[in-house]
mmCIF file of N, CA and C in Angstrom:
data_model
loop_
_atom_site.group_PDB
_atom_site.id
_atom_site.type_symbol
_atom_site.label_atom_id
_atom_site.label_comp_id
_atom_site.label_asym_id
_atom_site.label_seq_id
_atom_site.Cartn_x
_atom_site.Cartn_y
_atom_site.Cartn_z
ATOM 1 N N MET L 1 -9.796 -8.441 -28.142
ATOM 2 C CA MET L 1 -9.304 -8.737 -29.432
ATOM 3 C C MET L 1 -9.669 -10.151 -30.043
ATOM 4 N N ALA L 2 -9.560 -11.099 -29.117
ATOM 5 C CA ALA L 2 -9.872 -12.480 -29.395
ATOM 6 C C ALA L 2 -11.216 -12.597 -29.968
ATOM 7 N N GLU L 3 -12.178 -11.860 -29.241
ATOM 8 C CA GLU L 3 -13.605 -11.944 -29.750
ATOM 9 C C GLU L 3 -13.793 -11.141 -31.007
ATOM 10 N N GLU L 4 -13.273 -9.920 -31.204
ATOM 11 C CA GLU L 4 -13.426 -9.313 -32.395
ATOM 12 C C GLU L 4 -12.759 -9.995 -33.549
ATOM 13 N N LEU L 5 -11.662 -10.562 -33.274
ATOM 14 C CA LEU L 5 -10.953 -11.359 -34.515
ATOM 15 C C LEU L 5 -11.582 -12.734 -34.678
ATOM 16 N N LYS L 6 -12.429 -13.215 -33.691
ATOM 17 C CA LYS L 6 -13.009 -14.545 -33.616
ATOM 18 C C LYS L 6 -11.810 -15.600 -33.794
ATOM 19 N N LEU L 7 -10.834 -15.430 -32.867
ATOM 20 C CA LEU L 7 -9.619 -16.401 -32.756
ATOM 21 C C LEU L 7 -10.167 -17.686 -32.383
ATOM 22 N N THR L 8 -9.498 -18.645 -33.012
ATOM 23 C CA THR L 8 -9.678 -20.093 -32.564
ATOM 24 C C THR L 8 -8.867 -20.311 -31.299
ATOM 25 N N PRO L 9 -9.205 -21.212 -30.482
ATOM 26 C CA PRO L 9 -8.493 -21.514 -29.283
ATOM 27 C C PRO L 9 -6.932 -21.582 -29.499
ATOM 28 N N GLN L 10 -6.617 -22.230 -30.727
ATOM 29 C CA GLN L 10 -5.204 -22.489 -30.927
ATOM 30 C C GLN L 10 -4.580 -21.113 -31.329
ATOM 31 N N GLN L 11 -5.200 -20.332 -32.048
ATOM 32 C CA GLN L 11 -4.899 -18.880 -32.449
ATOM 33 C C GLN L 11 -4.619 -18.101 -31.150
ATOM 34 N N GLN L 12 -5.642 -18.088 -30.205
ATOM 35 C CA GLN L 12 -5.551 -17.431 -28.884
ATOM 36 C C GLN L 12 -4.430 -17.822 -28.157
ATOM 37 N N ALA L 13 -4.153 -19.083 -28.067
ATOM 38 C CA ALA L 13 -2.924 -19.620 -27.226
ATOM 39 C C ALA L 13 -1.636 -18.938 -27.887
ATOM 40 N N SER L 14 -1.564 -18.930 -29.193
ATOM 41 C CA SER L 14 -0.340 -18.474 -29.921
ATOM 42 C C SER L 14 -0.162 -17.021 -29.856
ATOM 43 N N VAL L 15 -1.287 -16.341 -29.912
ATOM 44 C CA VAL L 15 -1.303 -14.835 -29.574
ATOM 45 C C VAL L 15 -0.822 -14.546 -28.088
ATOM 46 N N ASP L 16 -1.458 -15.185 -27.141
ATOM 47 C CA ASP L 16 -1.188 -15.049 -25.776
ATOM 48 C C ASP L 16 0.406 -15.356 -25.578
ATOM 49 N N SER L 17 0.929 -16.315 -26.156
ATOM 50 C CA SER L 17 2.276 -16.565 -25.913
ATOM 51 C C SER L 17 3.144 -15.455 -26.590
ATOM 52 N N LEU L 18 2.759 -15.060 -27.833
ATOM 53 C CA LEU L 18 3.620 -13.914 -28.284
ATOM 54 C C LEU L 18 3.419 -12.683 -27.499
ATOM 55 N N ILE L 19 2.341 -12.429 -26.937
ATOM 56 C CA ILE L 19 2.183 -11.259 -26.109
ATOM 57 C C ILE L 19 3.028 -11.334 -24.796
ATOM 58 N N ASP L 20 3.016 -12.431 -24.126
ATOM 59 C CA ASP L 20 3.805 -12.736 -23.021
ATOM 60 C C ASP L 20 5.268 -12.531 -23.349
ATOM 61 N N GLN L 21 5.716 -13.088 -24.491
ATOM 62 C CA GLN L 21 7.110 -12.882 -24.988
ATOM 63 C C GLN L 21 7.507 -11.478 -25.087
ATOM 64 N N LYS L 22 6.589 -10.734 -25.701
ATOM 65 C CA LYS L 22 6.889 -9.258 -25.981
ATOM 66 C C LYS L 22 6.907 -8.478 -24.629
ATOM 67 N N HIS L 23 6.152 -8.889 -23.665
ATOM 68 C CA HIS L 23 6.089 -8.209 -22.396
ATOM 69 C C HIS L 23 7.457 -8.542 -21.733
ATOM 70 N N ARG L 24 7.863 -9.728 -21.729
ATOM 71 C CA ARG L 24 9.218 -10.061 -21.109
ATOM 72 C C ARG L 24 10.334 -9.417 -21.714
ATOM 73 N N GLN L 25 10.283 -9.267 -23.107
ATOM 74 C CA GLN L 25 11.327 -8.529 -23.761
ATOM 75 C C GLN L 25 11.361 -6.987 -23.432
ATOM 76 N N ILE L 26 10.195 -6.373 -23.243
ATOM 77 C CA ILE L 26 10.094 -4.977 -22.936
ATOM 78 C C ILE L 26 10.453 -4.860 -21.581
ATOM 79 N N VAL L 27 10.157 -5.661 -20.653
ATOM 80 C CA VAL L 27 10.758 -5.596 -19.273
ATOM 81 C C VAL L 27 12.305 -5.637 -19.276
ATOM 82 N N THR L 28 12.795 -6.516 -20.026
ATOM 83 C CA THR L 28 14.255 -6.717 -20.131
ATOM 84 C C THR L 28 14.898 -5.393 -20.703
ATOM 85 N N LEU L 29 14.277 -4.762 -21.553
ATOM 86 C CA LEU L 29 14.810 -3.569 -22.100
ATOM 87 C C LEU L 29 14.723 -2.377 -21.129
ATOM 88 N N TYR L 30 13.859 -2.368 -20.310
ATOM 89 C CA TYR L 30 13.732 -1.235 -19.379
ATOM 90 C C TYR L 30 14.499 -1.621 -18.065
ATOM 91 N N LYS L 31 14.790 -2.780 -17.725
ATOM 92 C CA LYS L 31 15.452 -3.030 -16.481
ATOM 93 C C LYS L 31 16.725 -2.263 -16.156
ATOM 94 N N PRO L 32 17.637 -2.141 -17.234
ATOM 95 C CA PRO L 32 18.933 -1.368 -16.853
ATOM 96 C C PRO L 32 18.657 0.158 -16.581
ATOM 97 N N ILE L 33 17.672 0.718 -17.076
ATOM 98 C CA ILE L 33 17.411 2.151 -16.902
ATOM 99 C C ILE L 33 16.414 2.531 -15.907
ATOM 100 N N LYS L 34 15.595 1.335 -15.411
ATOM 101 C CA LYS L 34 14.652 1.595 -14.436
ATOM 102 C C LYS L 34 15.033 2.552 -13.157
ATOM 103 N N PRO L 35 16.222 2.277 -12.553
ATOM 104 C CA PRO L 35 16.528 3.264 -11.546
ATOM 105 C C PRO L 35 16.520 4.627 -12.017
ATOM 106 N N GLN L 36 17.094 4.950 -13.124
ATOM 107 C CA GLN L 36 17.228 6.305 -13.525
ATOM 108 C C GLN L 36 15.919 6.818 -13.890
ATOM 109 N N LEU L 37 14.913 6.057 -14.426
ATOM 110 C CA LEU L 37 13.574 6.567 -14.734
ATOM 111 C C LEU L 37 12.851 6.735 -13.438
ATOM 112 N N ASP L 38 12.990 5.995 -12.465
ATOM 113 C CA ASP L 38 12.409 6.118 -11.139
ATOM 114 C C ASP L 38 12.892 7.382 -10.511
ATOM 115 N N SER L 39 14.149 7.762 -10.564
ATOM 116 C CA SER L 39 14.700 9.058 -10.047
ATOM 117 C C SER L 39 14.124 10.204 -10.813
ATOM 118 N N ILE L 40 14.036 10.118 -12.144
ATOM 119 C CA ILE L 40 13.525 11.157 -12.851
ATOM 120 C C ILE L 40 12.017 11.344 -12.471
ATOM 121 N N ALA L 41 11.269 10.265 -12.310
ATOM 122 C CA ALA L 41 9.868 10.430 -11.914
ATOM 123 C C ALA L 41 9.725 11.078 -10.559
ATOM 124 N N VAL L 42 10.689 10.854 -9.550
ATOM 125 C CA VAL L 42 10.516 11.629 -8.311
ATOM 126 C C VAL L 42 10.785 13.007 -8.546
ATOM 127 N N GLN L 43 11.781 13.440 -9.506
ATOM 128 C CA GLN L 43 12.041 14.788 -9.597
ATOM 129 C C GLN L 43 10.915 15.529 -10.397
ATOM 130 N N ALA L 44 10.284 14.806 -11.238
ATOM 131 C CA ALA L 44 8.944 15.263 -12.108
ATOM 132 C C ALA L 44 7.903 15.596 -11.144
ATOM 133 N N ARG L 45 7.772 14.559 -10.015
ATOM 134 C CA ARG L 45 6.682 14.773 -9.247
ATOM 135 C C ARG L 45 6.918 16.042 -8.307
ATOM 136 N N VAL L 46 8.145 16.294 -7.972
ATOM 137 C CA VAL L 46 8.556 17.608 -7.208
ATOM 138 C C VAL L 46 8.122 18.852 -7.970
ATOM 139 N N VAL L 47 8.568 18.899 -9.117
ATOM 140 C CA VAL L 47 8.313 19.913 -10.156
ATOM 141 C C VAL L 47 6.729 20.072 -10.228
ATOM 142 N N SER L 48 6.149 18.958 -10.507
ATOM 143 C CA SER L 48 4.636 19.140 -10.789
ATOM 144 C C SER L 48 3.899 19.649 -9.531
ATOM 145 N N ASP L 49 4.306 19.057 -8.315
ATOM 146 C CA ASP L 49 3.655 19.567 -7.142
ATOM 147 C C ASP L 49 4.003 20.982 -6.777
ATOM 148 N N SER L 50 5.175 21.560 -7.094
ATOM 149 C CA SER L 50 5.658 22.830 -6.980
ATOM 150 C C SER L 50 4.792 23.787 -7.879
ATOM 151 N N THR L 51 4.714 23.393 -9.099
ATOM 152 C CA THR L 51 3.872 24.236 -9.977
ATOM 153 C C THR L 51 2.365 24.088 -9.622
ATOM 154 N N HIS L 52 1.864 23.116 -9.239
ATOM 155 C CA HIS L 52 0.492 23.048 -8.691
ATOM 156 C C HIS L 52 0.382 24.010 -7.478
ATOM 157 N N ALA L 53 1.221 24.119 -6.618
ATOM 158 C CA ALA L 53 0.969 24.965 -5.344
ATOM 159 C C ALA L 53 1.203 26.314 -5.873
ATOM 160 N N GLN L 54 2.008 26.819 -6.910
ATOM 161 C CA GLN L 54 2.068 28.083 -7.386
ATOM 162 C C GLN L 54 0.796 28.598 -8.066
ATOM 163 N N ILE L 55 0.326 27.670 -8.940
ATOM 164 C CA ILE L 55 -1.053 28.036 -9.476
ATOM 165 C C ILE L 55 -2.023 28.141 -8.581
ATOM 166 N N LYS L 56 -2.137 27.223 -7.505
ATOM 167 C CA LYS L 56 -3.192 27.305 -6.557
ATOM 168 C C LYS L 56 -3.227 28.670 -5.743
ATOM 169 N N ARG L 57 -2.044 29.152 -5.557
ATOM 170 C CA ARG L 57 -1.870 30.498 -4.903
ATOM 171 C C ARG L 57 -2.495 31.676 -5.609
ATOM 172 N N LEU L 58 -2.615 31.454 -6.992
ATOM 173 C CA LEU L 58 -3.257 32.462 -7.861
ATOM 174 C C LEU L 58 -4.845 32.391 -7.846
ATOM 175 N N LEU L 59 -5.364 31.318 -7.293
ATOM 176 C CA LEU L 59 -6.837 31.149 -7.473
ATOM 177 C C LEU L 59 -7.497 31.581 -6.126
ATOM 178 N N ASN L 60 -8.809 31.746 -6.290
ATOM 179 C CA ASN L 60 -9.615 32.083 -5.285
ATOM 180 C C ASN L 60 -9.993 30.640 -4.705
ATOM 181 N N PRO L 61 -10.644 30.551 -3.432
ATOM 182 C CA PRO L 61 -10.833 29.287 -2.709
ATOM 183 C C PRO L 61 -11.577 28.343 -3.512
ATOM 184 N N ASP L 62 -12.804 28.820 -4.174
ATOM 185 C CA ASP L 62 -13.551 27.879 -4.894
ATOM 186 C C ASP L 62 -12.662 27.343 -6.174
ATOM 187 N N GLN L 63 -12.009 28.104 -6.646
ATOM 188 C CA GLN L 63 -11.086 27.707 -7.907
ATOM 189 C C GLN L 63 -10.065 26.676 -7.361
ATOM 190 N N GLN L 64 -9.497 26.844 -6.221
ATOM 191 C CA GLN L 64 -8.575 25.986 -5.605
ATOM 192 C C GLN L 64 -9.221 24.538 -5.485
ATOM 193 N N VAL L 65 -10.365 24.461 -4.905
ATOM 194 C CA VAL L 65 -11.011 23.137 -4.650
ATOM 195 C C VAL L 65 -11.359 22.517 -6.050
ATOM 196 N N LYS L 66 -11.633 23.260 -6.920
ATOM 197 C CA LYS L 66 -11.891 22.722 -8.380
ATOM 198 C C LYS L 66 -10.445 22.360 -9.023
ATOM 199 N N LEU L 67 -9.537 22.957 -8.807
ATOM 200 C CA LEU L 67 -8.238 22.531 -9.190
ATOM 201 C C LEU L 67 -7.828 21.322 -8.622
ATOM 202 N N ASP L 68 -7.957 21.291 -7.389
ATOM 203 C CA ASP L 68 -7.554 19.967 -6.660
ATOM 204 C C ASP L 68 -8.378 18.773 -7.111
ATOM 205 N N LYS L 69 -9.732 18.960 -7.413
ATOM 206 C CA LYS L 69 -10.456 17.767 -7.883
ATOM 207 C C LYS L 69 -10.110 17.449 -9.241
ATOM 208 N N MET L 70 -9.697 18.453 -10.062
ATOM 209 C CA MET L 70 -9.310 18.237 -11.401
ATOM 210 C C MET L 70 -7.943 17.418 -11.390
ATOM 211 N N ARG L 71 -6.989 17.707 -10.564
ATOM 212 C CA ARG L 71 -5.749 17.070 -10.314
ATOM 213 C C ARG L 71 -6.014 15.643 -9.920
ATOM 214 N N ALA L 72 -6.949 15.510 -8.895
ATOM 215 C CA ALA L 72 -7.108 14.158 -8.420
ATOM 216 C C ALA L 72 -7.802 13.220 -9.434
ATOM 217 N N ALA L 73 -8.653 13.854 -10.346
ATOM 218 C CA ALA L 73 -9.370 13.008 -11.405
ATOM 219 C C ALA L 73 -8.334 12.694 -12.341
ATOM 220 N N ALA L 74 -7.423 13.559 -12.798
ATOM 221 C CA ALA L 74 -6.337 13.237 -13.767
ATOM 222 C C ALA L 74 -5.516 12.049 -13.185
ATOM 223 N N ARG L 75 -5.154 12.118 -12.041
ATOM 224 C CA ARG L 75 -4.166 11.052 -11.316
ATOM 225 C C ARG L 75 -5.032 9.887 -11.341
ATOM 226 N N ARG L 76 -6.240 9.773 -10.990
ATOM 227 C CA ARG L 76 -7.048 8.504 -10.952
ATOM 228 C C ARG L 76 -7.039 7.852 -12.330
ATOM 229 N N GLU L 77 -7.122 8.789 -13.420
ATOM 230 C CA GLU L 77 -7.347 8.250 -14.810
ATOM 231 C C GLU L 77 -6.063 7.637 -15.162
ATOM 232 N N LEU L 78 -4.893 8.420 -14.722
ATOM 233 C CA LEU L 78 -3.598 7.773 -15.073
ATOM 234 C C LEU L 78 -3.338 6.410 -14.327
ATOM 235 N N ALA L 79 -3.774 6.404 -13.061
ATOM 236 C CA ALA L 79 -3.627 5.211 -12.288
ATOM 237 C C ALA L 79 -4.358 3.986 -13.055
ATOM 238 N N GLU L 80 -5.586 4.272 -13.521
ATOM 239 C CA GLU L 80 -6.438 3.217 -14.047
ATOM 240 C C GLU L 80 -5.618 2.839 -15.366
ATOM 241 N N ARG L 81 -5.112 3.727 -16.237
ATOM 242 C CA ARG L 81 -4.169 3.302 -17.477
ATOM 243 C C ARG L 81 -3.136 2.509 -17.116
ATOM 244 N N ARG L 82 -2.571 2.686 -15.880
ATOM 245 C CA ARG L 82 -1.420 2.083 -15.384
ATOM 246 C C ARG L 82 -1.639 0.792 -14.522
ATOM 247 N N GLY L 83 -2.895 0.352 -14.501
ATOM 248 C CA GLY L 83 -3.206 -0.752 -13.834
ATOM 249 C C GLY L 83 -3.203 -0.515 -12.290
ATOM 250 N N GLY L 84 -3.543 0.581 -11.817
ATOM 251 C CA GLY L 84 -3.547 1.000 -10.371
ATOM 252 C C GLY L 84 -2.351 1.648 -9.831
ATOM 253 N N ASP L 85 -1.431 1.855 -10.623
ATOM 254 C CA ASP L 85 -0.089 2.498 -10.124
ATOM 255 C C ASP L 85 -0.378 3.980 -10.078
ATOM 256 N N THR L 86 -0.423 4.500 -8.981
ATOM 257 C CA THR L 86 -0.612 5.954 -8.762
ATOM 258 C C THR L 86 0.818 6.742 -8.658
ATOM 259 N N THR L 87 1.915 6.229 -8.781
ATOM 260 C CA THR L 87 3.089 6.993 -8.732
ATOM 261 C C THR L 87 3.356 7.741 -10.065
ATOM 262 N N ALA L 88 4.003 8.696 -10.043
ATOM 263 C CA ALA L 88 4.323 9.595 -11.088
ATOM 264 C C ALA L 88 5.488 9.086 -11.938
ATOM 265 N N ARG L 89 5.377 7.839 -12.575
ATOM 266 C CA ARG L 89 6.599 7.271 -13.258
ATOM 267 C C ARG L 89 6.186 7.486 -14.766
ATOM 268 N N PRO L 90 7.203 7.569 -15.533
ATOM 269 C CA PRO L 90 7.073 7.723 -16.980
ATOM 270 C C PRO L 90 6.592 6.349 -17.475
ATOM 271 N N PRO L 91 5.924 6.420 -18.660
ATOM 272 C CA PRO L 91 5.412 5.049 -19.079
ATOM 273 C C PRO L 91 6.554 4.138 -19.408
ATOM 274 N N GLY L 92 6.391 2.949 -18.941
ATOM 275 C CA GLY L 92 7.370 1.883 -19.122
ATOM 276 C C GLY L 92 6.576 0.657 -19.563
ATOM 277 N N PRO L 93 7.231 -0.509 -19.156
ATOM 278 C CA PRO L 93 6.422 -1.612 -19.899
ATOM 279 C C PRO L 93 5.198 -1.803 -19.074
ATOM 280 N N PRO L 94 4.328 -2.395 -19.663
ATOM 281 C CA PRO L 94 2.949 -2.634 -19.078
ATOM 282 C C PRO L 94 3.072 -3.457 -17.877
ATOM 283 N N PRO L 95 2.093 -3.434 -17.007
ATOM 284 C CA PRO L 95 2.168 -4.172 -15.714
ATOM 285 C C PRO L 95 1.966 -5.666 -15.967
ATOM 286 N N GLY L 96 1.227 -5.971 -17.232
ATOM 287 C CA GLY L 96 0.921 -7.323 -17.560
ATOM 288 C C GLY L 96 0.711 -7.374 -18.897
ATOM 289 N N PRO L 97 0.284 -8.529 -19.407
ATOM 290 C CA PRO L 97 0.040 -8.755 -20.857
ATOM 291 C C PRO L 97 -1.028 -7.783 -21.436
ATOM 292 N N LEU L 98 -0.672 -7.150 -22.489
ATOM 293 C CA LEU L 98 -1.827 -6.325 -23.036
ATOM 294 C C LEU L 98 -2.694 -7.233 -23.917
ATOM 295 N N PRO L 99 -4.040 -6.550 -24.239
ATOM 296 C CA PRO L 99 -4.970 -7.388 -24.889
ATOM 297 C C PRO L 99 -4.685 -7.477 -26.470
ATOM 298 N N TYR L 100 -3.481 -7.111 -26.784
ATOM 299 C CA TYR L 100 -3.134 -7.231 -28.232
ATOM 300 C C TYR L 100 -1.715 -7.663 -28.532
#
């Protein structure tokens, strides 16, 4: 963002400060409900795994392999978006300052 907007060093410092402040505020907002979100995420993973297994039983061996690869790719993509987090948690505050 800084390059695209051609921010001055002073502007960049101010923007970085605002983004850090936003991040802290979002983390504070999520803090009281994080245990509940984590619990829901665990339950969602169980449902997802069960559904995956049920679908897999409907497929032939080649399809099963492809399905597993598709699921693994989707999980890697999600982990990348979450900064390496591979747990099935609902979206929450970003792991660090965002580039905007």
